[in-house]
CSV table of C-alpha atoms and ligand atoms in Angstrom, one decimal:
chain,number,residue,atom,x,y,z
O,282,MET,CA,-28.0,-4.8,-9.4
O,283,SER,CA,-27.8,-6.0,-13.0
O,284,GLU,CA,-27.3,-9.7,-13.1
O,285,LYS,CA,-24.1,-9.6,-15.2
O,286,PHE,CA,-21.0,-7.6,-14.6
O,287,LYS,CA,-17.3,-7.4,-15.6
O,288,ALA,CA,-14.4,-8.6,-13.5
O,289,ILE,CA,-10.9,-9.9,-14.0
O,290,VAL,CA,-10.9,-13.6,-13.4
O,291,LEU,CA,-7.8,-15.7,-12.6
O,292,ASN,CA,-7.8,-19.4,-13.3
O,293,GLN,CA,-5.3,-22.2,-13.1
O,294,SER,CA,-5.6,-25.6,-14.6
O,295,GLY,CA,-2.4,-27.8,-14.2
O,296,ASP,CA,0.5,-25.6,-15.3
O,297,LYS,CA,-1.7,-23.2,-17.3
O,298,PHE,CA,-2.4,-19.9,-15.6
O,299,SER,CA,-4.9,-17.5,-17.2
O,300,ARG,CA,-6.2,-13.9,-16.5
O,301,GLU,CA,-8.9,-12.3,-18.5
O,302,VAL,CA,-11.7,-9.8,-18.2
O,303,GLN,CA,-14.9,-11.8,-18.1
O,304,THR,CA,-18.6,-11.0,-18.0
O,305,ILE,CA,-19.9,-13.0,-15.0
O,306,ASP,CA,-23.1,-13.6,-13.1
O,307,LYS,CA,-23.6,-12.4,-9.5
O,308,SER,CA,-23.9,-16.1,-8.4
O,309,PHE,CA,-20.1,-16.1,-8.9
O,310,LEU,CA,-19.7,-14.0,-5.8
O,311,LYS,CA,-19.4,-16.1,-2.6
O,312,ASP,CA,-21.2,-15.5,0.6
O,313,GLY,CA,-20.7,-12.2,2.5
O,314,ASP,CA,-22.9,-9.8,4.4
O,315,ILE,CA,-22.6,-6.9,2.1
O,316,LEU,CA,-22.8,-6.4,-1.7
O,317,VAL,CA,-20.8,-3.5,-2.9
O,318,LYS,CA,-20.9,-1.7,-6.2
O,319,ILE,CA,-17.2,-1.0,-6.7
O,320,GLU,CA,-16.0,2.4,-8.1
O,321,TYR,CA,-12.2,2.2,-7.8
O,322,SER,CA,-9.4,-0.1,-7.0
O,323,ASP,CA,-5.6,0.3,-7.5
O,324,LEU,CA,-2.4,-1.6,-8.3
O,325,ASN,CA,0.0,-2.6,-5.6
O,326,PHE,CA,3.1,-4.7,-5.9
O,327,LYS,CA,1.2,-7.6,-4.4
O,328,ASP,CA,-1.5,-7.2,-7.0
O,329,ALA,CA,1.1,-7.4,-9.7
O,330,MET,CA,2.5,-10.6,-8.3
O,331,ILE,CA,-1.0,-12.1,-8.1
O,332,LEU,CA,-1.9,-11.1,-11.6
O,333,LYS,CA,1.4,-12.6,-12.9
O,334,ASN,CA,0.9,-16.1,-11.6
O,335,GLY,CA,-1.1,-16.1,-8.3
O,336,GLY,CA,2.1,-15.2,-6.5
O,337,LYS,CA,1.6,-18.3,-4.3
O,338,LEU,CA,-1.1,-16.3,-2.5
O,339,ILE,CA,-4.2,-17.7,-4.3
O,340,LYS,CA,-5.2,-21.0,-2.9
O,341,GLU,CA,-8.4,-21.5,-4.9
O,342,TYR,CA,-9.4,-20.8,-8.4
O,343,PRO,CA,-11.3,-19.1,-10.1
O,344,ARG,CA,-10.4,-15.9,-8.2
O,345,ILE,CA,-11.2,-12.2,-8.7
O,346,PRO,CA,-8.0,-10.4,-7.7
O,347,GLY,CA,-7.6,-6.8,-6.4
O,348,ILE,CA,-6.5,-6.3,-2.7
O,349,ASP,CA,-8.3,-2.9,-2.3
O,350,PHE,CA,-11.5,-1.2,-3.4
O,351,SER,CA,-13.9,1.5,-2.6
O,352,GLY,CA,-17.5,1.9,-3.6
O,353,THR,CA,-21.1,2.1,-2.4
O,354,VAL,CA,-23.2,-0.5,-0.5
O,355,GLU,CA,-25.9,-2.0,-2.7
O,356,GLU,CA,-27.3,-4.6,-0.4
O,357,SER,CA,-26.7,-5.3,3.3
O,358,ASN,CA,-27.8,-8.1,5.6
O,359,VAL,CA,-26.3,-6.4,8.7
O,360,SER,CA,-27.3,-3.3,10.7
O,361,ASP,CA,-23.8,-1.7,10.7
O,362,PHE,CA,-24.1,-0.9,6.9
O,363,LYS,CA,-27.0,0.3,4.8
O,364,LYS,CA,-27.6,0.8,1.1
O,365,GLY,CA,-25.9,3.9,-0.1
O,366,ASP,CA,-23.0,3.9,2.5
O,367,GLN,CA,-19.7,4.7,0.9
O,368,ILE,CA,-17.0,2.2,2.0
O,369,ILE,CA,-13.3,1.2,1.8
O,370,VAL,CA,-11.9,-2.3,1.8
O,371,ASN,CA,-8.2,-3.0,2.2
O,372,GLY,CA,-6.2,-5.9,3.7
O,373,SER,CA,-8.0,-8.9,5.3
O,374,ARG,CA,-6.7,-11.0,2.3
O,375,VAL,CA,-9.4,-9.8,0.0
O,376,GLY,CA,-8.2,-10.5,-3.6
O,377,GLU,CA,-6.3,-13.5,-2.3
O,378,LEU,CA,-8.6,-15.8,-0.1
O,379,TYR,CA,-11.7,-13.9,-1.1
O,380,HIS,CA,-12.9,-12.3,-4.3
O,381,GLY,CA,-11.4,-8.8,-4.7
O,382,GLY,CA,-11.7,-5.4,-6.2
O,383,TYR,CA,-10.9,-5.9,-10.0
O,384,SER,CA,-14.6,-6.2,-10.5
O,385,GLN,CA,-17.7,-4.1,-10.8
O,386,TYR,CA,-19.3,-5.8,-7.7
O,387,ALA,CA,-18.0,-7.6,-4.6
O,388,ARG,CA,-19.6,-9.4,-1.7
O,389,VAL,CA,-17.7,-9.0,1.5
O,390,LYS,CA,-17.9,-9.8,5.2
O,391,LYS,CA,-18.7,-6.8,7.4
O,392,GLU,CA,-15.4,-7.2,9.4
O,393,PHE,CA,-13.5,-6.3,6.2
O,394,ILE,CA,-15.2,-3.0,5.5
O,395,ILE,CA,-15.0,0.5,7.0
O,396,LYS,CA,-17.1,3.5,6.2
O,397,LYS,CA,-15.3,6.0,4.1
O,398,PRO,CA,-14.3,9.1,6.1
O,399,GLU,CA,-16.3,12.1,5.0
O,400,LYS,CA,-13.3,14.2,4.1
O,401,ILE,CA,-11.9,11.9,1.4
O,402,THR,CA,-13.6,10.6,-1.8
O,403,THR,CA,-13.8,7.0,-2.9
O,404,LYS,CA,-11.4,8.0,-5.7
O,405,GLN,CA,-8.9,9.6,-3.3
O,406,ALA,CA,-9.1,6.5,-1.1
O,407,MET,CA,-7.8,4.3,-4.0
O,408,MET,CA,-5.3,6.9,-5.1
O,409,LEU,CA,-3.7,5.8,-1.8
O,410,GLY,CA,-4.9,2.2,-1.5
O,411,THR,CA,-2.9,-0.4,0.6
O,412,GLY,CA,0.4,1.4,-0.3
O,413,GLY,CA,-0.8,4.7,1.1
O,414,PHE,CA,-2.4,3.0,4.1
O,415,THR,CA,0.9,1.1,4.9
O,416,ALA,CA,2.9,4.3,4.5
O,417,VAL,CA,0.8,6.1,7.1
O,418,LEU,CA,1.1,3.1,9.4
O,419,CYS,CA,4.9,3.3,9.0
O,420,ALA,CA,4.9,7.1,9.6
O,421,PHE,CA,3.0,6.7,12.9
O,422,ALA,CA,5.4,3.8,13.9
O,423,VAL,CA,8.4,6.2,13.4
O,424,LYS,CA,6.6,9.0,15.3
O,425,ALA,CA,6.0,6.7,18.3
O,426,ARG,CA,9.6,7.4,19.3
O,427,GLU,CA,8.3,10.7,20.6
O,428,ASP,CA,6.0,8.9,23.1
O,429,LEU,CA,8.8,6.5,24.1
O,430,LEU,CA,11.2,9.4,24.7
O,431,LEU,CA,8.6,11.5,26.5
O,432,GLY,CA,8.3,14.1,23.8
O,433,GLU,CA,11.8,14.3,22.2
O,434,LYS,CA,11.1,15.3,18.6
O,435,VAL,CA,11.4,13.0,15.6
O,436,ASN,CA,13.2,15.3,13.2
O,437,GLU,CA,15.5,13.6,10.7
O,438,VAL,CA,13.8,10.7,8.9
O,439,LEU,CA,14.8,8.5,5.9
O,440,VAL,CA,12.4,6.9,3.4
O,441,THR,CA,13.7,4.2,1.0
O,442,GLY,CA,12.0,3.3,-2.3
O,443,SER,CA,10.7,6.8,-2.2
O,444,THR,CA,9.2,7.0,-5.6
O,445,GLY,CA,7.1,3.9,-5.0
O,446,GLY,CA,3.5,3.6,-3.9
O,447,VAL,CA,4.4,3.2,-0.2
O,448,GLY,CA,7.6,5.4,-0.2
O,449,SER,CA,6.0,8.5,-1.9
O,450,ILE,CA,3.1,8.6,0.6
O,451,ALA,CA,5.5,8.1,3.5
O,452,VAL,CA,7.5,11.1,2.3
O,453,MET,CA,4.4,13.2,2.1
O,454,ALA,CA,2.9,12.1,5.4
O,455,LEU,CA,6.2,12.4,7.4
O,456,SER,CA,6.8,15.9,6.0
O,457,LYS,CA,3.2,16.9,6.9
O,458,LEU,CA,3.9,15.5,10.4
O,459,GLY,CA,6.8,18.0,10.7
O,460,CYS,CA,9.8,15.8,9.9
O,461,LYS,CA,12.8,16.6,7.7
O,462,VAL,CA,12.6,13.9,5.1
O,463,SER,CA,15.5,12.4,3.2
O,464,ALA,CA,14.3,10.3,0.3
O,465,VAL,CA,16.4,7.4,-1.1
O,466,THR,CA,15.7,6.7,-4.8
O,467,GLY,CA,17.2,4.9,-7.7
O,468,LYS,CA,15.5,7.5,-9.9
O,469,MET,CA,17.4,10.7,-9.3
O,470,SER,CA,15.5,12.2,-12.3
O,471,HIS,CA,12.5,12.2,-10.0
O,472,SER,CA,14.1,14.5,-7.5
O,473,GLU,CA,11.8,17.5,-8.2
O,474,TYR,CA,8.7,15.3,-7.7
O,475,LEU,CA,10.1,14.0,-4.4
O,476,LYS,CA,10.8,17.6,-3.3
O,477,GLU,CA,7.2,18.5,-4.2
O,478,LEU,CA,6.0,15.7,-2.0
O,479,GLY,CA,8.0,17.2,0.9
O,480,ALA,CA,11.5,15.7,0.8
O,481,GLU,CA,14.3,18.0,1.8
O,482,ASN,CA,17.2,15.8,0.6
O,483,ILE,CA,17.4,13.3,-2.1
O,484,ILE,CA,19.9,10.4,-1.7
O,485,ASP,CA,21.0,8.2,-4.6
O,486,ARG,CA,20.2,4.6,-3.8
O,487,LYS,CA,23.7,3.6,-4.7
O,488,GLU,CA,25.0,5.3,-1.6
O,489,LEU,CA,23.2,2.7,0.6
O,490,GLU,CA,23.8,-0.4,-1.4
O,491,ALA,CA,27.3,-1.2,-0.1
O,492,GLU,CA,28.0,-3.8,2.7
O,493,PRO,CA,26.8,-2.1,5.9
O,494,LYS,CA,29.2,-1.1,8.7
O,495,LEU,CA,28.5,-2.5,12.1
O,496,LEU,CA,27.7,1.1,13.2
O,497,ASP,CA,27.8,4.1,11.0
O,498,LYS,CA,27.4,7.8,11.8
O,499,GLY,CA,23.9,8.2,13.4
O,500,LYS,CA,21.8,10.3,11.1
O,501,TRP,CA,18.2,9.3,11.4
O,502,ASP,CA,15.6,9.6,14.2
O,503,GLY,CA,13.4,7.2,12.2
O,504,VAL,CA,13.4,5.3,8.9
O,505,VAL,CA,10.6,3.9,6.7
O,506,ASP,CA,12.0,1.1,4.6
O,507,THR,CA,10.2,-0.4,1.7
O,508,VAL,CA,13.1,-2.3,0.1
O,509,GLY,CA,14.9,-4.5,2.6
O,510,GLY,CA,18.4,-5.9,1.8
O,511,ASN,CA,21.6,-3.9,2.2
O,512,ILE,CA,19.7,-0.6,2.0
O,513,LEU,CA,17.7,-1.5,5.2
O,514,ALA,CA,20.9,-2.8,6.9
O,515,ASN,CA,22.7,0.5,6.1
O,516,ALA,CA,19.7,2.5,7.3
O,517,ILE,CA,19.7,0.5,10.6
O,518,SER,CA,23.4,1.2,11.2
O,519,GLN,CA,22.9,5.0,10.4
O,520,THR,CA,20.0,5.3,12.9
O,521,LYS,CA,20.5,7.5,16.0
O,522,HIS,CA,20.0,6.3,19.6
O,523,SER,CA,16.4,4.9,20.2
O,524,GLY,CA,15.4,5.5,16.6
O,525,ILE,CA,12.6,3.5,15.1
O,526,VAL,CA,13.1,1.7,11.7
O,527,ALA,CA,9.7,0.8,10.3
O,528,ALA,CA,10.3,-2.1,7.8
O,529,CYS,CA,7.3,-2.9,5.5
O,530,GLY,CA,8.7,-4.1,2.2
O,531,ASN,CA,11.1,-6.3,0.2
O,532,ALA,CA,11.3,-4.5,-3.2
O,533,SER,CA,15.1,-5.4,-3.3
O,534,GLY,CA,14.9,-8.8,-1.6
O,535,ASN,CA,14.2,-10.7,1.6
O,536,LYS,CA,17.7,-10.9,3.0
O,537,LEU,CA,18.8,-8.7,5.9
O,538,ASN,CA,22.5,-8.7,6.7
O,539,THR,CA,22.9,-6.8,9.9
O,540,SER,CA,24.3,-7.4,13.5
O,541,VAL,CA,23.0,-6.9,17.0
O,542,ILE,CA,25.3,-3.8,17.4
O,543,PRO,CA,22.9,-1.0,16.5
O,544,PHE,CA,20.2,-2.7,18.7
O,545,ILE,CA,22.4,-3.1,21.8
O,546,LEU,CA,24.6,0.0,21.6
O,547,ARG,CA,22.1,2.4,20.2
O,548,GLY,CA,18.7,1.0,21.3
O,549,VAL,CA,17.6,1.0,17.7
O,550,LYS,CA,14.2,-0.5,17.2
O,551,LEU,CA,13.2,-2.5,14.2
O,552,TRP,CA,9.4,-2.3,13.8
O,553,GLY,CA,7.8,-4.6,11.3
O,554,VAL,CA,4.7,-3.2,9.7
O,555,ASP,CA,1.9,-5.4,8.3
O,556,SER,CA,-1.2,-3.8,6.7
O,557,VAL,CA,-3.2,-7.0,6.2
O,558,ALA,CA,-4.1,-8.3,9.6
O,559,ILE,CA,-5.1,-5.0,11.1
O,560,SER,CA,-8.1,-4.3,13.4
O,561,LYS,CA,-11.0,-2.4,12.1
O,562,LYS,CA,-10.4,0.2,14.8
O,563,ARG,CA,-6.9,0.9,13.6
O,564,LYS,CA,-8.1,1.0,9.9
O,565,GLU,CA,-10.7,3.6,10.8
O,566,PHE,CA,-8.0,5.7,12.6
O,567,ILE,CA,-5.5,5.6,9.8
O,568,TRP,CA,-8.1,6.3,7.0
O,569,GLY,CA,-9.5,9.1,9.2
O,570,GLU,CA,-6.0,10.8,9.3
O,571,MET,CA,-5.5,10.8,5.5
O,572,SER,CA,-7.2,14.1,4.9
O,573,LYS,CA,-4.8,15.8,7.2
O,574,LEU,CA,-1.6,14.2,5.9
O,575,ILE,CA,-2.2,14.0,2.1
O,576,ASP,CA,-2.2,16.7,-0.4
O,577,PHE,CA,-4.4,15.1,-3.1
O,578,LYS,CA,-3.7,17.9,-5.6
O,579,ILE,CA,0.0,17.0,-5.7
O,580,LEU,CA,-0.7,13.3,-5.6
O,581,GLU,CA,-3.1,13.6,-8.6
O,582,LYS,CA,-0.2,14.6,-10.9
O,583,SER,CA,1.3,11.1,-10.5
O,584,ILE,CA,-1.9,9.1,-11.0
O,585,LYS,CA,-2.7,7.2,-14.2
O,586,THR,CA,-6.3,5.9,-14.4
O,587,VAL,CA,-6.9,2.6,-16.2
O,588,GLY,CA,-9.8,0.3,-16.8
O,589,LEU,CA,-9.7,-3.5,-16.2
O,590,SER,CA,-8.4,-4.4,-19.7
O,591,GLU,CA,-5.7,-1.9,-19.7
O,592,LEU,CA,-4.6,-3.0,-16.2
O,593,LEU,CA,-3.9,-6.5,-17.7
O,594,LYS,CA,-1.5,-4.9,-20.2
O,595,ILE,CA,0.4,-2.7,-17.8
O,596,PHE,CA,0.8,-4.6,-14.6
O,597,PRO,CA,4.1,-6.4,-15.6
O,598,ASN,CA,5.7,-2.9,-15.7
O,599,MET,CA,5.3,-2.7,-11.9
O,600,LEU,CA,7.2,-6.0,-11.4
O,601,GLU,CA,10.0,-4.7,-13.7
O,602,GLY,CA,10.2,-1.4,-11.7
O,603,LYS,CA,9.2,0.5,-14.9
O,604,LEU,CA,6.1,2.2,-13.6
O,605,SER,CA,6.5,5.9,-12.6
O,606,ASN,CA,2.8,6.5,-12.0
O,607,LYS,CA,0.5,5.3,-9.3
O,608,ILE,CA,-2.2,3.2,-11.0
O,609,LEU,CA,-5.8,4.0,-10.1
O,610,VAL,CA,-8.3,1.4,-11.5
O,611,ASP,CA,-11.7,2.7,-12.6
O,612,VAL,CA,-13.5,-0.6,-12.8
O,613,ASN,CA,-16.4,1.0,-14.8
O,614,LYS,CA,-14.1,2.6,-17.4
C,263,NAP,N1,3.9,-4.9,4.9
C,263,NAP,C1,2.8,-4.5,4.2
C,263,NAP,O1,1.7,-4.6,4.7
C,263,NAP,C2,3.0,-4.0,2.8
C,263,NAP,C3,2.0,-3.2,2.3
C,263,NAP,C4,2.2,-2.6,1.0
C,263,NAP,C5,3.4,-2.9,0.3
C,263,NAP,N2,4.3,-3.7,0.9
C,263,NAP,C6,5.6,-3.9,0.3
C,263,NAP,O2,6.3,-2.7,0.2
C,263,NAP,C7,7.2,-2.7,-0.9
C,263,NAP,C8,6.9,-1.5,-1.7
C,263,NAP,O3,5.6,-1.5,-2.3
C,263,NAP,P1,5.1,-0.4,-3.3
C,263,NAP,O4,3.7,-0.7,-3.6
C,263,NAP,O5,5.6,0.9,-2.9
C,263,NAP,O6,6.0,-0.9,-4.6
C,263,NAP,P2,6.5,0.0,-5.8
C,263,NAP,O7,5.5,1.0,-6.1
C,263,NAP,O8,6.9,-1.0,-6.9
C,263,NAP,O9,7.8,0.7,-5.2
C,263,NAP,C9,8.9,0.1,-4.8
C,263,NAP,C10,10.1,1.1,-4.9
C,263,NAP,O10,11.3,0.5,-4.4
C,263,NAP,C11,12.4,0.9,-5.1
C,263,NAP,N3,13.0,-0.3,-5.7
C,263,NAP,C12,12.5,-1.1,-6.6
C,263,NAP,N4,13.4,-2.1,-6.9
C,263,NAP,C13,14.5,-1.9,-6.1
C,263,NAP,C14,15.7,-2.6,-5.8
C,263,NAP,N5,16.0,-3.7,-6.5
C,263,NAP,N6,16.5,-2.1,-4.9
C,263,NAP,C15,16.2,-1.0,-4.2
C,263,NAP,N7,15.1,-0.3,-4.4
C,263,NAP,C16,14.2,-0.8,-5.3
C,263,NAP,C17,11.9,1.8,-6.2
C,263,NAP,O11,12.0,3.1,-5.7
C,263,NAP,P3,13.1,4.1,-6.1
C,263,NAP,O12,13.4,4.0,-7.6
C,263,NAP,O13,12.6,5.5,-5.7
C,263,NAP,O14,14.3,3.7,-5.3
C,263,NAP,C18,10.4,1.4,-6.3
C,263,NAP,O15,9.7,2.5,-6.8
C,263,NAP,C19,6.9,-4.0,-1.6
C,263,NAP,O16,7.9,-5.0,-1.3
C,263,NAP,C20,5.6,-4.4,-1.1
C,263,NAP,O17,5.4,-5.8,-1.2
C,263,NAP,C21,4.1,-4.2,2.2
């Protein structure tokens, strides 16, 4: 390893918050079992909040942000990993409590790392990142209805925030799993793209923004919701008997104005999904399924690759809902 490398460093002194690409020394990296030469990271909503002002998630400065990364082991003090292993890191509060992926090197604990499945590349892993990982967690949560109902098929599913990082992968994964996907979007101009991902119907977000009824016509066997608020409340009241609503996001807000009626009259299940505190075993399972569920050729069309300096210029667009590409970060660009 060269002694010096590039990373985005966040700092706070009093009210003054700063973010810049710095050349730093490897002594900057704190203790961990494994030194990784990073190849790729990505941009998630959480990353954008952290880059803006720490997002109340960073407790100690200076901090290298970036909640996901992929790369190659350079040095290892543990027998589970050896030099040359290709790895993926997501969740475990890397980029928040620990230095993260917007850097050419990271030092991490062995518990945070999984070996990259052979059938995907380090680049493909970060084309998905936490967003894609969460989407597939949600897709399996929705499909769990089939086990609960002893094989009754999950057919009609709804995905909200469908052009987003989580939503778009949920559309693709659920369609690959054999579901008929209806995609809710505020960007009707992206309908063709959503159809290419596998959506059969496109629903204008406005249709789900009104005050929810106590119980609406049951339409969905399952829902993946990334936005919260009235859209989630409407999705719950439109869910069929025993349907599972996997809620993972709050892109439209934290409030949820619903009632007990869909839960007690229809047995609807609201299934919260968290991608951060996930066992290594489940991470290995989800990443191992990606090659079966994702068509990377289609996904590639929506990817924009940036280096660390360009990332600092474009991240605010994500917070303003103005990004129509998934951002892949090539830390060596
Ligand atoms: N639980 C977890 O572990 C976990 C993991 C990853 C992400 N998340 C959360 O999941 C959510 C989505 O993340 P992401 O990375 O997909 O973000 P993203 O790429 O910014 O996508 C969010 C999408 O939501 C829709 N949207 C945005 N503002 C909205 C509004 N005011 N009302 C209704 N819809 C709106 C937009 O899609 P359309 O224009 O197509 O409607 C947008 O593309 C975020 O809240 C994020 O924090 C949670």
